[in-house]
Coordinates of C-alpha atoms in Angstrom, one line a residue:
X1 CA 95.5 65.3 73.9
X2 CA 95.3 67.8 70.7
X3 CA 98.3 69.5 71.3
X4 CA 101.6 68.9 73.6
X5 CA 103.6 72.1 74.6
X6 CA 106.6 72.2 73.0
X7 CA 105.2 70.7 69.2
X8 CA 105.4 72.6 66.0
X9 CA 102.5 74.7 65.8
X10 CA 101.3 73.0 61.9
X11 CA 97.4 74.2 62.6
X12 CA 94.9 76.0 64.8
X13 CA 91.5 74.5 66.1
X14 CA 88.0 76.4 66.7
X15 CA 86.2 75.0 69.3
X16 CA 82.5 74.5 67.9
X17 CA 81.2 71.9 71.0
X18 CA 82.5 70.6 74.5
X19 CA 85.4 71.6 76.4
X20 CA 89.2 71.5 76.6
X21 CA 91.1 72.2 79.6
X22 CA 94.7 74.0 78.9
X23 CA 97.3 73.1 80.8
X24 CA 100.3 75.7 81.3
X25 CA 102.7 75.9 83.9
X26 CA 100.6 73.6 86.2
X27 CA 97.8 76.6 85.6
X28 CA 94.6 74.8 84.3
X29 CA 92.3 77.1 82.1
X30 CA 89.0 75.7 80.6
X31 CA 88.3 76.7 77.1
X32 CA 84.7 76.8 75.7
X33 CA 83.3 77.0 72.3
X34 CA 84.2 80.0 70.1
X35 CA 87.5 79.6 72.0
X36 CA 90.6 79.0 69.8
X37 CA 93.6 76.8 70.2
X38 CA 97.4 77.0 68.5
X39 CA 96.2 80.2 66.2
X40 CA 98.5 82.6 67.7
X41 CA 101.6 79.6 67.8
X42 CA 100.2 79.1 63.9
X43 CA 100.4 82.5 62.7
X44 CA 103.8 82.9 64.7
X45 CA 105.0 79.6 63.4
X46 CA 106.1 78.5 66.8
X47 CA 105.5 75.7 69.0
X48 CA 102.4 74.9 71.0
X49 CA 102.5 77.0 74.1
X50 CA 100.5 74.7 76.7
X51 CA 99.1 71.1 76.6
X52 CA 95.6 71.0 75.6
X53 CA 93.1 67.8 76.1
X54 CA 89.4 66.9 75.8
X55 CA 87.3 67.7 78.6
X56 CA 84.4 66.2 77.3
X57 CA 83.9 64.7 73.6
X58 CA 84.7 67.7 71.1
X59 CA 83.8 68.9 67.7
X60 CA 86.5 71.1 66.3
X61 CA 87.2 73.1 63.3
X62 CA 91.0 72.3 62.6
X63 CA 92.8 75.2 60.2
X64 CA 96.3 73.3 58.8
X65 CA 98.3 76.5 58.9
X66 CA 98.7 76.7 55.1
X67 CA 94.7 77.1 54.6
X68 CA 94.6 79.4 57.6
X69 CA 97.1 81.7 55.0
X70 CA 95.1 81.3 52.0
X71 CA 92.1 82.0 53.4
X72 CA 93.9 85.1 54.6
X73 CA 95.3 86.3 51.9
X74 CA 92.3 86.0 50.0
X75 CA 89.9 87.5 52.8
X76 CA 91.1 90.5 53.7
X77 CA 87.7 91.1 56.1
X78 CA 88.0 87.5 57.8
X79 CA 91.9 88.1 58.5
X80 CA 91.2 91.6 60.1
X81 CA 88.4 90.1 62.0
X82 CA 90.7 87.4 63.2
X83 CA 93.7 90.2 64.4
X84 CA 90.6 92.1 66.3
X85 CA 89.9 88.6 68.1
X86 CA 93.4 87.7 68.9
X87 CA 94.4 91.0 70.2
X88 CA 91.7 91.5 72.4
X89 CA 92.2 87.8 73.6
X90 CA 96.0 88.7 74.4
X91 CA 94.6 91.9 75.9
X92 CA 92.3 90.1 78.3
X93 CA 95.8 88.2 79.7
X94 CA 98.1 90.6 79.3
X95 CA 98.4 92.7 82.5
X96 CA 98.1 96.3 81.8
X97 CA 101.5 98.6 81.4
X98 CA 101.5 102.0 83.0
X99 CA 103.7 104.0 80.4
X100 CA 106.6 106.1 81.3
X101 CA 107.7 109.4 79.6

């Protein structure tokens, strides 16, 4: 297991090899390198939203929520990068809103 639902959010995780299956609501989803775990929870400074465990053996880079700041604040480009990522990520699961006037 690398993170329980429910646990403070202190870090985030970039999958860099193997797999992870995410486990919400009895809904599986299978993440994949390049995907990213707790950053959203991080940045919020929430709990965990889903259970997340090892598929296979996995090399991860894990960001402690205090460096995933500094590095931030000090680069600009990177942060904007990662806000571009995220949103299109929430996006891809959010499903579309027809607005009203």
């Amino acid at each position: 297991i690398l993170r329980s639902a429910g646990t403070l959010a202190d870090g985030a995780f970039i999958l860099l090899e193997g797999t992870v299956r995410a486990l919400r609501g009895g809904v599986e989803h299978v993440l994949a390198p390049n995907d990213m775990i707790g950053m959203l929870e991080t940045l919020a400074e929430g709990d965990h939203g889903m259970t997340t465990v090892a598929a296979t053996p996995v090399r991860a880079l894990r960001l402690p929520a205090i460096a995933l700041v500094d590095v931030m604040e000090d680069h600009t480009d990177l942060a904007l990068g990662m806000i571009h990522r995220l949103a299109g990520e929430v996006l891809d699961h959010v499903p579309a809103v027809e607005l009203v006037n």
